[in-house]
Tab-separated table of C-alpha atoms and ligand atoms in Angstrom:
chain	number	residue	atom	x	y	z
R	1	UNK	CA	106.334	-70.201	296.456
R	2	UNK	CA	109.225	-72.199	298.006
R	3	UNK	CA	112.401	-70.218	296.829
R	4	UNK	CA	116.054	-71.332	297.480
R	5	UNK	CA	119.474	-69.146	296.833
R	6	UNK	CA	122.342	-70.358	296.772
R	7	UNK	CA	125.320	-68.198	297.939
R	8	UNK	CA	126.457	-66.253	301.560
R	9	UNK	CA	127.787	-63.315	300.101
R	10	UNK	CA	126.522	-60.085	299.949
R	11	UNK	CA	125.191	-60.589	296.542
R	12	UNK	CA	122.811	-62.926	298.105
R	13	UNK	CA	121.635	-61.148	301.640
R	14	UNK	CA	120.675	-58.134	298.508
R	15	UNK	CA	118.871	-61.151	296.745
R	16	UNK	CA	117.090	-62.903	299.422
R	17	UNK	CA	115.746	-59.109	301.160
R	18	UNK	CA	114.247	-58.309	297.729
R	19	UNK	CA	112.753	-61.859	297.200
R	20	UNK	CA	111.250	-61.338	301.068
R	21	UNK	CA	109.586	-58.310	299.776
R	22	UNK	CA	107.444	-60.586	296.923
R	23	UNK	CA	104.042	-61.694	297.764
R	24	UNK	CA	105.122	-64.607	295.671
R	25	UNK	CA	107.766	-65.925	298.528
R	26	UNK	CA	106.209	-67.506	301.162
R	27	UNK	CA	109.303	-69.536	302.117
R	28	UNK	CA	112.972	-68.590	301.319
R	29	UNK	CA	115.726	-70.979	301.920
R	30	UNK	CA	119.725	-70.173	301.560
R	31	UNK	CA	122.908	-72.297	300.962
R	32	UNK	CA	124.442	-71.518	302.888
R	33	UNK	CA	123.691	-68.199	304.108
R	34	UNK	CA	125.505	-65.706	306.422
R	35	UNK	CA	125.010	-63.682	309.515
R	36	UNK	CA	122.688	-61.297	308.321
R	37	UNK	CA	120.667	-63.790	305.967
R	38	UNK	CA	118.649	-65.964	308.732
R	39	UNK	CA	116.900	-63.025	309.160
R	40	UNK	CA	114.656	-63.600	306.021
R	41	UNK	CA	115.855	-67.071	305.018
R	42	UNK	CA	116.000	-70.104	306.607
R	43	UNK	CA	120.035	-70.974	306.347
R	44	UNK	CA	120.936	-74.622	305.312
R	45	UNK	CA	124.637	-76.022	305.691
R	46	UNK	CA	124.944	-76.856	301.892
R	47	UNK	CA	127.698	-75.083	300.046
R	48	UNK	CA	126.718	-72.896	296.972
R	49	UNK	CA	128.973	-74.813	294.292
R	50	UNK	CA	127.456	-78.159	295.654
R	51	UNK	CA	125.438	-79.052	292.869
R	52	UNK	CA	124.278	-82.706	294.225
R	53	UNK	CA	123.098	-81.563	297.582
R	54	UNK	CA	121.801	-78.435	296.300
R	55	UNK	CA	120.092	-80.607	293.448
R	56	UNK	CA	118.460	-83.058	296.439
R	57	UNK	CA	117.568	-80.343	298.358
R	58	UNK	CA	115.539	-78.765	295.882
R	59	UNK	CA	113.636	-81.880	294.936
R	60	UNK	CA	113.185	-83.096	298.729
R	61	UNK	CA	111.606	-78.946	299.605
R	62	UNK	CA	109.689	-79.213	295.912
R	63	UNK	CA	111.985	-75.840	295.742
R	64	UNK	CA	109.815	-73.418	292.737
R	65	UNK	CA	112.783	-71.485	291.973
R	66	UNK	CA	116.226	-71.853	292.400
R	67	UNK	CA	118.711	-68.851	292.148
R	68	UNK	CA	122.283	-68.931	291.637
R	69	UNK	CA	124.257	-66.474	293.247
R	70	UNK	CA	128.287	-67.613	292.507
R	71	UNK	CA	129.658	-68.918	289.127
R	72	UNK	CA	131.029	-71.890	290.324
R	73	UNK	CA	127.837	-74.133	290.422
R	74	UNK	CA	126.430	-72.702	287.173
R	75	UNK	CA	129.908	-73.475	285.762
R	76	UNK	CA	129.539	-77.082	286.880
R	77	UNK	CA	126.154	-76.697	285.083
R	78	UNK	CA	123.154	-76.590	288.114
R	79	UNK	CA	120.989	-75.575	285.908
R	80	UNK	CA	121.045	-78.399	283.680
R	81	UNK	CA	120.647	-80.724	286.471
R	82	UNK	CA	117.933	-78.901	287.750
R	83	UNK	CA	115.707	-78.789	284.393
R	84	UNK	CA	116.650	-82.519	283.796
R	85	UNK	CA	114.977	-82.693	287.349
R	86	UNK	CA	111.994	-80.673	286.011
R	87	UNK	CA	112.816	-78.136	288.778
R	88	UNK	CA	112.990	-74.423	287.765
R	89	UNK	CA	116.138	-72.330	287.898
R	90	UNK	CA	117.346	-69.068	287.221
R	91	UNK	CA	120.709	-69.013	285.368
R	92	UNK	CA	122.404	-70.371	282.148
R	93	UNK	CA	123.286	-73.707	280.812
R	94	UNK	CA	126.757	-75.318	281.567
R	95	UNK	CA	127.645	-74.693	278.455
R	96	UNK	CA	126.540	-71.082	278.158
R	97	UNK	CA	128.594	-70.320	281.637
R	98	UNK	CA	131.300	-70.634	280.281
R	99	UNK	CA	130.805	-67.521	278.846
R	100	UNK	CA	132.597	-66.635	282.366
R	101	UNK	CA	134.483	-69.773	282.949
R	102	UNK	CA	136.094	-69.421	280.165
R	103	UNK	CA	138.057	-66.505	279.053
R	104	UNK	CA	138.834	-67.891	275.597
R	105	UNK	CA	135.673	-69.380	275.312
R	106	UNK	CA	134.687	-65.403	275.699
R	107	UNK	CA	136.713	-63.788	273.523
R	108	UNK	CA	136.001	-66.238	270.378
R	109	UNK	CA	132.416	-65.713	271.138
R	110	UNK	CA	132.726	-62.341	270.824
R	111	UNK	CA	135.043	-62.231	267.781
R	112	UNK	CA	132.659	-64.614	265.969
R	113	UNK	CA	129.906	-62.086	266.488
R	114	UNK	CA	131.262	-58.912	266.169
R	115	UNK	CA	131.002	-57.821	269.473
R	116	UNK	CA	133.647	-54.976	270.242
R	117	UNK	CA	135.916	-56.213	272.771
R	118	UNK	CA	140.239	-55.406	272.734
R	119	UNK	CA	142.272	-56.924	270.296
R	120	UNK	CA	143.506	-60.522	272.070
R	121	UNK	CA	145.892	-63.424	271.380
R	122	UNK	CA	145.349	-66.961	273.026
R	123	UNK	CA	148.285	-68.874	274.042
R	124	UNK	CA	148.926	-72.691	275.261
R	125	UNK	CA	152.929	-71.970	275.402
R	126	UNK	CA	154.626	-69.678	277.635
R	127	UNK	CA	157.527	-68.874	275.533
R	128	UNK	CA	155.061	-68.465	272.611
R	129	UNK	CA	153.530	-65.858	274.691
R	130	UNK	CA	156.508	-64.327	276.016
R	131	UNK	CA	157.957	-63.372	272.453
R	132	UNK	CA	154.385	-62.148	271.566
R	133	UNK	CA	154.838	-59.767	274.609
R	134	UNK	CA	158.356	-58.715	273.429
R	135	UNK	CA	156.646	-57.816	269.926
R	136	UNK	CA	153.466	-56.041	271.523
R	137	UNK	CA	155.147	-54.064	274.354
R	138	UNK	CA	153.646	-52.467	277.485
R	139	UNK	CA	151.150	-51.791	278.598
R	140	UNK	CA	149.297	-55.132	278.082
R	141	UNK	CA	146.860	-57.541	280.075
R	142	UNK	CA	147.412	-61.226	280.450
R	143	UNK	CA	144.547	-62.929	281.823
R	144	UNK	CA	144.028	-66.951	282.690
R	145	UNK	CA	141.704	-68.571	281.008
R	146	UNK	CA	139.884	-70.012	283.321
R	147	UNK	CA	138.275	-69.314	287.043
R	148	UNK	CA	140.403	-67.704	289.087
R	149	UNK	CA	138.704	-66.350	291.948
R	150	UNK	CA	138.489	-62.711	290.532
R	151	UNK	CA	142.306	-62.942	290.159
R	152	UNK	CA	143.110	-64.350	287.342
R	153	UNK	CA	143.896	-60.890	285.400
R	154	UNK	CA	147.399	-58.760	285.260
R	155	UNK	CA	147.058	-55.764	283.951
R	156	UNK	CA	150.960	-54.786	283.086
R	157	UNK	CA	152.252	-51.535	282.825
R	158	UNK	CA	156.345	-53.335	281.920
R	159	UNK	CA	156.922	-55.931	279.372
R	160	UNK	CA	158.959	-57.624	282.669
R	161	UNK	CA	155.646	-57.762	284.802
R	162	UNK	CA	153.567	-58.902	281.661
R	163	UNK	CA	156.095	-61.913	281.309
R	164	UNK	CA	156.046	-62.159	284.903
R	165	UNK	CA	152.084	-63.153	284.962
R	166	UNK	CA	152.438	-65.694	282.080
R	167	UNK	CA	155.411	-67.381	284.338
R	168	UNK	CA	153.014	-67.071	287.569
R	169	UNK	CA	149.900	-68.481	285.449
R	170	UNK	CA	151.439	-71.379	283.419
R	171	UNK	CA	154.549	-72.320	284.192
R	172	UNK	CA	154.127	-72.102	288.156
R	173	UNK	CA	150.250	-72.872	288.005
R	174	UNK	CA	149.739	-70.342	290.370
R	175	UNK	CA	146.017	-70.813	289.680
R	176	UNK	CA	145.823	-74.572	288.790
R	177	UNK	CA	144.617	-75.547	285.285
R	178	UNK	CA	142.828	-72.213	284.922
R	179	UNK	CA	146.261	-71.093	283.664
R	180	UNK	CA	146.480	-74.033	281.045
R	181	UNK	CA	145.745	-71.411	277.925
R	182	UNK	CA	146.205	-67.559	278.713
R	183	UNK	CA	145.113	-63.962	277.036
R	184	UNK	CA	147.155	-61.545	276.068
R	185	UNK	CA	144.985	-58.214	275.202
R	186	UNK	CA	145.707	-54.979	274.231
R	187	UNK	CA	144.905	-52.226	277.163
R	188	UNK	CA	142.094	-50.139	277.387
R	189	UNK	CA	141.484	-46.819	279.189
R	190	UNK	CA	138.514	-45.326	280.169
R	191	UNK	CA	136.092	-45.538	282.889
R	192	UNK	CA	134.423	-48.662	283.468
R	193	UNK	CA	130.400	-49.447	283.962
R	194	UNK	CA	128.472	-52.787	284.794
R	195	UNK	CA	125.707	-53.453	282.670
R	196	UNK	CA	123.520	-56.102	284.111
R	197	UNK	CA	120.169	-57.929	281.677
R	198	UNK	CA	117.701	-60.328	282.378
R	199	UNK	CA	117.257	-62.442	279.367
R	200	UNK	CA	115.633	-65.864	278.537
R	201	UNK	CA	117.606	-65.319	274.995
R	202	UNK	CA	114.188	-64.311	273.456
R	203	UNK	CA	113.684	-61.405	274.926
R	204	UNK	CA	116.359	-59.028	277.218
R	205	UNK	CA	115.541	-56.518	279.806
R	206	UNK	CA	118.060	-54.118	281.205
R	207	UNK	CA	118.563	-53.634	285.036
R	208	UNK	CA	119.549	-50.234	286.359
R	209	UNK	CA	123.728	-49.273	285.335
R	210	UNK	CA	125.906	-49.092	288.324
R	211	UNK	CA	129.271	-48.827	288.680
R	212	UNK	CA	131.910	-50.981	290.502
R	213	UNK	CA	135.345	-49.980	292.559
R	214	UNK	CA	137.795	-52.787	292.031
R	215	UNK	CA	140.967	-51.549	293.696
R	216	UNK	CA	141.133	-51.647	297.436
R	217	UNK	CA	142.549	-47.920	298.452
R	218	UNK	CA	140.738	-44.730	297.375
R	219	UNK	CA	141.462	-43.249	293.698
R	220	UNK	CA	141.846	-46.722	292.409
R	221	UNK	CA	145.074	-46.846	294.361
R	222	UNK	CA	146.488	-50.679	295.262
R	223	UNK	CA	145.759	-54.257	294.111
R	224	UNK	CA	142.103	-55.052	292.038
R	225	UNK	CA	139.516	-56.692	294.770
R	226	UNK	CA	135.865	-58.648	294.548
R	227	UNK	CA	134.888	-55.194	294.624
R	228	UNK	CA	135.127	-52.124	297.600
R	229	UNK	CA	132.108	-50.293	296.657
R	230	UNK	CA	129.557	-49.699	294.160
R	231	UNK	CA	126.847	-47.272	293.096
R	232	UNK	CA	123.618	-47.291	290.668
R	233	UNK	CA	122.808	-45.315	288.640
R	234	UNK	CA	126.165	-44.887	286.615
R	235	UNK	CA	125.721	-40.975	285.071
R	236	UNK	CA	128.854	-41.818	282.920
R	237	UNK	CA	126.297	-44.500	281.020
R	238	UNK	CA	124.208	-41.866	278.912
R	239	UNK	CA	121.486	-42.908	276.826
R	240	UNK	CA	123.668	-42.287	273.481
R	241	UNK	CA	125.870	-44.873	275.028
R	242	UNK	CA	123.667	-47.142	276.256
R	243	UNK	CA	121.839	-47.743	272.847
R	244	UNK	CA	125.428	-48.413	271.434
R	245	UNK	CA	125.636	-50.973	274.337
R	246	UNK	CA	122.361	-52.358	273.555
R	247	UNK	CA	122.876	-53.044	269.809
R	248	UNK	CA	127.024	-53.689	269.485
R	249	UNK	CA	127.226	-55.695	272.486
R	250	UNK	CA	124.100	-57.304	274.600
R	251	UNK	CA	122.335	-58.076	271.622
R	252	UNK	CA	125.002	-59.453	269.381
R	253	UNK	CA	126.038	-61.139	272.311
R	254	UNK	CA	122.488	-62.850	272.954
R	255	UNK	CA	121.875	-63.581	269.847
R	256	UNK	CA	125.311	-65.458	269.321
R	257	UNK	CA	124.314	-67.539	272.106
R	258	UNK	CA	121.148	-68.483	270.427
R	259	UNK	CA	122.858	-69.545	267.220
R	260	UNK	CA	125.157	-71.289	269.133
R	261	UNK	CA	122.557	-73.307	270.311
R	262	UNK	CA	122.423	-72.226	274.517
R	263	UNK	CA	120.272	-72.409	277.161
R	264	UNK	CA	120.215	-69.165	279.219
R	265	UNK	CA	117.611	-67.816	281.314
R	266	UNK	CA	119.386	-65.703	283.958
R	267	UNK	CA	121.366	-62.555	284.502
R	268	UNK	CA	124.161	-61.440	281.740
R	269	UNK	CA	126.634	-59.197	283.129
R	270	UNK	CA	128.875	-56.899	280.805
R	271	UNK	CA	132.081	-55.377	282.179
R	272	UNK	CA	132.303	-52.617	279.958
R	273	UNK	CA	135.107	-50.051	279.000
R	274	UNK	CA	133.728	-46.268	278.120
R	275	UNK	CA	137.231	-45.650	275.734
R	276	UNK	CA	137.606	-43.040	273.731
R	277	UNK	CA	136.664	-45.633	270.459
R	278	UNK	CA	133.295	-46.777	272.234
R	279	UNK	CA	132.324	-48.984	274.834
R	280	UNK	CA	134.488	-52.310	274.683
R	281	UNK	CA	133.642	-55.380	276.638
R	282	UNK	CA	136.089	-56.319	279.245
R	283	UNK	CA	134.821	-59.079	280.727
R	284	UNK	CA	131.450	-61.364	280.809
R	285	UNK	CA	129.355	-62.643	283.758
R	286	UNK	CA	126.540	-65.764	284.125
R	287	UNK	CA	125.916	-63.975	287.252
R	288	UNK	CA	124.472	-60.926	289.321
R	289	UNK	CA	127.574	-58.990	290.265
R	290	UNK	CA	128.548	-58.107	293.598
R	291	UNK	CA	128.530	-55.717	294.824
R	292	UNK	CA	126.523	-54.025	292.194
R	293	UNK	CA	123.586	-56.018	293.233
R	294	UNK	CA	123.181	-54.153	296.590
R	295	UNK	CA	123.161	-50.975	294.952
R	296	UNK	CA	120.931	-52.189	291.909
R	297	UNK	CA	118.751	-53.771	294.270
R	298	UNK	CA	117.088	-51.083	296.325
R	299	UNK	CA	116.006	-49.271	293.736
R	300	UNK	CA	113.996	-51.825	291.861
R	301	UNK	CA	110.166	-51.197	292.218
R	302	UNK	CA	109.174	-54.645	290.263
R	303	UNK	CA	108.581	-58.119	292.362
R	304	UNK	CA	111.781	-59.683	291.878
R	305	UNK	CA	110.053	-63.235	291.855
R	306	UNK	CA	107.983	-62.266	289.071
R	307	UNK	CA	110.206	-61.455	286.949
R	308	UNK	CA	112.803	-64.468	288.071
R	309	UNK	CA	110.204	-67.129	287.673
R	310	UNK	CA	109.400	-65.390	283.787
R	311	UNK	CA	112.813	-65.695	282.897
R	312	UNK	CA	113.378	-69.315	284.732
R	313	UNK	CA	110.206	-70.163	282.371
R	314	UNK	CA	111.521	-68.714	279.355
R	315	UNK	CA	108.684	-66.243	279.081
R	316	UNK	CA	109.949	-63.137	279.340
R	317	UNK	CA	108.086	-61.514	276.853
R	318	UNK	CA	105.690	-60.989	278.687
R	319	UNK	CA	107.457	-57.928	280.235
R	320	UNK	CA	107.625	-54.935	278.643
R	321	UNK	CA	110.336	-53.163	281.308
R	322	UNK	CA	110.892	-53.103	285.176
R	323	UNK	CA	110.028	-50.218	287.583
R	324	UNK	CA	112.416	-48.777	289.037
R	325	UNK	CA	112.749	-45.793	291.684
R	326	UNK	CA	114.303	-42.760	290.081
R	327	UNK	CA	116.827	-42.478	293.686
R	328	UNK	CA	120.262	-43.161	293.495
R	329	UNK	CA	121.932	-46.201	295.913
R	330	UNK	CA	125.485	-46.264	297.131
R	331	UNK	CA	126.880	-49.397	298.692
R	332	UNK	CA	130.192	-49.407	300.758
R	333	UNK	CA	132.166	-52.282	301.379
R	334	UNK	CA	133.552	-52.992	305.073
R	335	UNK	CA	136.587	-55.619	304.604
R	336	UNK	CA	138.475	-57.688	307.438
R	337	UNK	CA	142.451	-56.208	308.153
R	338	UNK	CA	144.473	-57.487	305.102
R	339	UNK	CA	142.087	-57.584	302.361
R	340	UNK	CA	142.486	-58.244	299.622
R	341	UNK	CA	145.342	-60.423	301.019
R	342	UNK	CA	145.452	-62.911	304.629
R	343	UNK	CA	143.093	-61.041	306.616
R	344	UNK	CA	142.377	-61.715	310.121
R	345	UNK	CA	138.532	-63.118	310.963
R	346	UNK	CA	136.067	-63.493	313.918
R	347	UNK	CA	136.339	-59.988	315.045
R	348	UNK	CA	133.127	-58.589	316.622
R	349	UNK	CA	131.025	-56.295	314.768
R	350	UNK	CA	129.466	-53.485	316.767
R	351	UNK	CA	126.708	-50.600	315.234
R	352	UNK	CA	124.744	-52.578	313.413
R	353	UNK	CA	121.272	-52.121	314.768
R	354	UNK	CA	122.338	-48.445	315.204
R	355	UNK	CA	123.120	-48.219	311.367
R	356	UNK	CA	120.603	-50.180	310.602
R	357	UNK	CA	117.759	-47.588	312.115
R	358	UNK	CA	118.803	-44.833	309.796
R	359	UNK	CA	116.141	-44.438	307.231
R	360	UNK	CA	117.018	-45.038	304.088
R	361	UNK	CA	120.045	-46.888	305.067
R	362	UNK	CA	120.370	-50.974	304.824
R	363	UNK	CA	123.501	-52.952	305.684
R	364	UNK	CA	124.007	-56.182	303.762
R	365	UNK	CA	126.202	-58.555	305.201
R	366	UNK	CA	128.846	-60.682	303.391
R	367	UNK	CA	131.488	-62.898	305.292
R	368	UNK	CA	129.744	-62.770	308.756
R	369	UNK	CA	128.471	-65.484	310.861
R	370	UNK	CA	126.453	-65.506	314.000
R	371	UNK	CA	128.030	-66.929	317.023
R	372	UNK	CA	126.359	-66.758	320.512
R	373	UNK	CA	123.874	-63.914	319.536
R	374	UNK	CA	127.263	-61.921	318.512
R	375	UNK	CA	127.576	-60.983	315.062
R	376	UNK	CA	131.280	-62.235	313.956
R	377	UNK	CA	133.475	-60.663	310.434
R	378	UNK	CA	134.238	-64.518	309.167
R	379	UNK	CA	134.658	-63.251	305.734
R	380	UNK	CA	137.478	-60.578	303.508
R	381	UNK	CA	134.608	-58.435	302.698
R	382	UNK	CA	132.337	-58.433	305.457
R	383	UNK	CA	129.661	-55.761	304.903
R	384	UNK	CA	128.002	-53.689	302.253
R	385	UNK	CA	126.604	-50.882	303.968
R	386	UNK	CA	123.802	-49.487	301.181
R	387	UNK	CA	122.393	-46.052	301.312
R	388	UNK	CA	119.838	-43.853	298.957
R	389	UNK	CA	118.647	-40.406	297.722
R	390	UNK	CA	117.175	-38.272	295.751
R	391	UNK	CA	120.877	-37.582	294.617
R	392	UNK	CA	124.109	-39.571	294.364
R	393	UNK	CA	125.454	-37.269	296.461
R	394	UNK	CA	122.439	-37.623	299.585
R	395	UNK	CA	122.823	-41.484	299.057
R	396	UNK	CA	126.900	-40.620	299.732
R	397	UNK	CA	126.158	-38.872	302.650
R	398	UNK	CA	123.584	-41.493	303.917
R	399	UNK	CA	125.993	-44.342	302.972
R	400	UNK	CA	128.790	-43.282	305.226
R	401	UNK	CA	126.381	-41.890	307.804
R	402	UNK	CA	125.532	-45.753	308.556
R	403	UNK	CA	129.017	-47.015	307.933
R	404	UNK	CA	130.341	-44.455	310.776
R	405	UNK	CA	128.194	-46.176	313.530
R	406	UNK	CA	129.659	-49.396	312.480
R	407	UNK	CA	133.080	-50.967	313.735
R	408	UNK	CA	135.173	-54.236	313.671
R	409	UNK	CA	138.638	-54.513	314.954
R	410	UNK	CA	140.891	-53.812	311.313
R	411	UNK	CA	137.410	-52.857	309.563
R	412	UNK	CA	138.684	-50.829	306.708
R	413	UNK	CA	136.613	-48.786	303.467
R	414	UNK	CA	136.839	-46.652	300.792
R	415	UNK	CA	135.976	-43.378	301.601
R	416	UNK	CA	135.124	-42.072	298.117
R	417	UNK	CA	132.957	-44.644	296.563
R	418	UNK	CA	130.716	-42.459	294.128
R	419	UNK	CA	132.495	-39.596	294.141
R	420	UNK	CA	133.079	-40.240	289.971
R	421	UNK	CA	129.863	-40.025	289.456
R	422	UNK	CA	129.830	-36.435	290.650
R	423	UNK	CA	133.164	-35.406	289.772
R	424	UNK	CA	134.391	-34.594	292.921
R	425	UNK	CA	136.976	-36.057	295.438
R	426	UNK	CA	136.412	-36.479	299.432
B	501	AMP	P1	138.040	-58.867	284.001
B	501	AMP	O1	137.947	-59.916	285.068
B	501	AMP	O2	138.400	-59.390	282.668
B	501	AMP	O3	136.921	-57.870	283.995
B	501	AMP	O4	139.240	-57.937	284.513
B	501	AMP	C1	139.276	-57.375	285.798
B	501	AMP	C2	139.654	-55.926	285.717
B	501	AMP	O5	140.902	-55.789	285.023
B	501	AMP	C3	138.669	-55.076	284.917
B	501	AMP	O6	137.595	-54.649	285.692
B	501	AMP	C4	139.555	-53.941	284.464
B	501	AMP	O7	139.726	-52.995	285.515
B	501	AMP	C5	140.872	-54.625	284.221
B	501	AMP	N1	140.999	-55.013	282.791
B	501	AMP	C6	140.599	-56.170	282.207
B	501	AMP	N2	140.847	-56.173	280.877
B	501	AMP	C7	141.415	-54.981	280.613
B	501	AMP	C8	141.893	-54.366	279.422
B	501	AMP	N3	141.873	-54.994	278.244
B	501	AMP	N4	142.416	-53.124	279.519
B	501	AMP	C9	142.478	-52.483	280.715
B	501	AMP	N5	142.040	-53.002	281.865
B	501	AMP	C10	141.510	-54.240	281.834
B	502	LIG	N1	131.833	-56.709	290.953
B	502	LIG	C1	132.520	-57.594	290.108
B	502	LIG	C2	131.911	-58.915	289.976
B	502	LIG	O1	130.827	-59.190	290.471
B	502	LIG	O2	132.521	-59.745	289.308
């Protein structure tokens, strides 16, 4: 099979090493790619959210599948372009995306179908909202409505900062018309857990848990990132809890989007709060999440493209469950100087064939490109440095193991990325 991805973060370098390892791929293409990518894909100068040339490329390769790493093409609705084309893709419809897209479009969904989530308010006036903040008090969480880059969400501890982010995301447009209609939710506390499924809406298997680290400094200290770190399994996700996931959330959720009348045959991702009132869904993705995926990934024993192509061709079914290794993956995020802010790019990276000879050990690259045989940090997050073992806490030590033989000028990390899941600090 011909197989093209679309994306060049590390999301996608995770993606495109586990499709290499199918004896279904015989030739994988990426838009566009990074510097760690060409080494299993071929890397084609097409943006991911370019739905046209993506859309011609496909047709002019007779591409077999087609997976979407970013939101912003699925938003724009690739996929149905794709089917209209007859071509096969793995994601949702345009309308189904904007399950993401959308905030409100989220939150109604969820209200219509029962699925527990915090209590919300949407607002299309900022003074409307403002008073509403008055009345509710601190702490709250005002979120845009639409794409935002990851940023779109203020989570206040003071009334002042709450009316602060309504100012900042509709009166100064801050983030465009993705701050036309705003959230204002009540806050939860807990610890928080990514639950990924593969569903084609008839039928919905569950990928491994893992769990993310949004904020940039260690102990959740500073501002909320793409992501620093993440690790799979997620102990905090016991099976008691999981069924409750299962039944109040994914499958409510799915089957809303059936009776709504969607198309999706992709990934579903549930941000999920563990509060002390049950799991409560913070947040929806149409995509794999990333970083998750390059701890999620390593562990799966299934072929990827099987399982891709069932769900691109709605037949899901046919699986009963994926195999999965019963080793625990930690992936640690290398950023540029400055992230999640400016950061400063094209700074040589050194140590990776060094970290990349430790067994058990893979690095994943994000924002690099390669430039006269040098390997070049082009990108905020740069690399995801991925590590297993029989325990969280080997695949810890293995994890940082690799990341210590690898530098870049600035190159900064978290140094306790799954330390929660074994109740310990560094
Ligand atoms: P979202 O993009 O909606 O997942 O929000 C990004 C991050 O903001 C989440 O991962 C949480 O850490 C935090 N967050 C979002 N909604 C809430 C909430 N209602 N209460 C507390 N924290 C939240
Ligand atoms: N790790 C968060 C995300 O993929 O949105």
């Amino acid at each position: 099979m011909k197989i093209l991805v679309a994306g060049s973060g590390g999301r996608e370098h995770a993606l495109v090493w586990k499709i290499a390892q199918s004896k279904l791929a015989k030739k994988i293409f990426c838009a566009p790619g990074n510097g760690g990518i060409f080494e299993f894909a071929e890397c084609i100068p097409i943006k991911a959210d370019d739905v046209s040339g993506l859309l011609d490329f496909a047709k002019k390769e007779k591409i077999d599948l087609t997976v979407v790493g970013p939101e912003a093409a699925l938003a724009k609705g690739i996929c149905d372009e794709f089917r209209l084309a007859g071509l096969k893709i793995f994601g949702p419809d345009k309308k189904a995306a904007q399950l993401e897209a959308s905030k409100v479009f989220s939150k109604e969904l969820m209200a219509k179908y029962d699925v527990p989530t915090a209590g919300f308010k949407v607002f299309d006036d900022p003074e409307a909202a403002k008073k509403y903040i008055d009345k509710h008090g601190a702490p709250c969480v005002v979120k845009a409505d639409g794409l935002a880059q990851g940023k779109g969400v203020v989570v206040a501890k003071t009334v002042e900062e709450a009316k602060q982010a309504v100012k900042a995301m509709m009166q100064d447009k801050i983030f465009g018309s993705a701050g036309d209609k705003i959230i204002v939710e009540d806050c939860l506390e807990g610890q928080e857990a990514s639950i990924l499924v593969l569903t084609d809406l008839k039928k919905v298997i569950f990928l491994a848990s893992a769990q993310d680290h949004k904020r940039v400094f260690d102990a959740d200290k500073g501002p909320n990132t793409g992501g620093m770190g993440a690790y799979s399994p997620a102990p905090v996700v016991t099976p008691e809890l999981l069924k409750i996931i299962s039944d109040k959330i994914i499958n409510r959720t799915i089957s809303g989007l059936s009776r709504e009348g969607m198309d999706y045959r992709g990934v579903l991702y549930a941000g999920i709060m563990l509060t002390k009132d049950g799991p409560k869904t913070l947040e929806f993705n149409v995509r794999f999440g990333d970083p998750e995926t390059q701890a999620i990934l390593p562990r799966l024993k299934s072929d990827i493209v099987e399982v891709m192509l069932a769900v691109a061709e709605g037949r899901l079914s046919v699986y009963s469950d994926l195999e999965w290794e019963s080793k625990a993956c930690v992936c640690v995020v290398c950023a540029s100087a400055g992230y999640p802010g400016e950061y400063q790019a094209n700074k040589e990276i050194f140590g990776l064939r060094d970290a990349a000879q430790l067994t058990d050990a893979v690095v994943f690259h994000a924002g690099t490109k390669k430039e006269n045989n040098r390997i070049l940090a082009s990108g905020g997050r740069v690399l995801g440095v991925t590590g297993c073992g029989v325990t969280i806490k080997e695949a810890i030590g293995r994890t940082y193991q690799a990341v210590e033989k690898i530098k870049f000028e600035g190159m900064h990390y978290r140094k306790d990325i799954g330390y929660k899941a074994i109740n310990t600090r560094p």
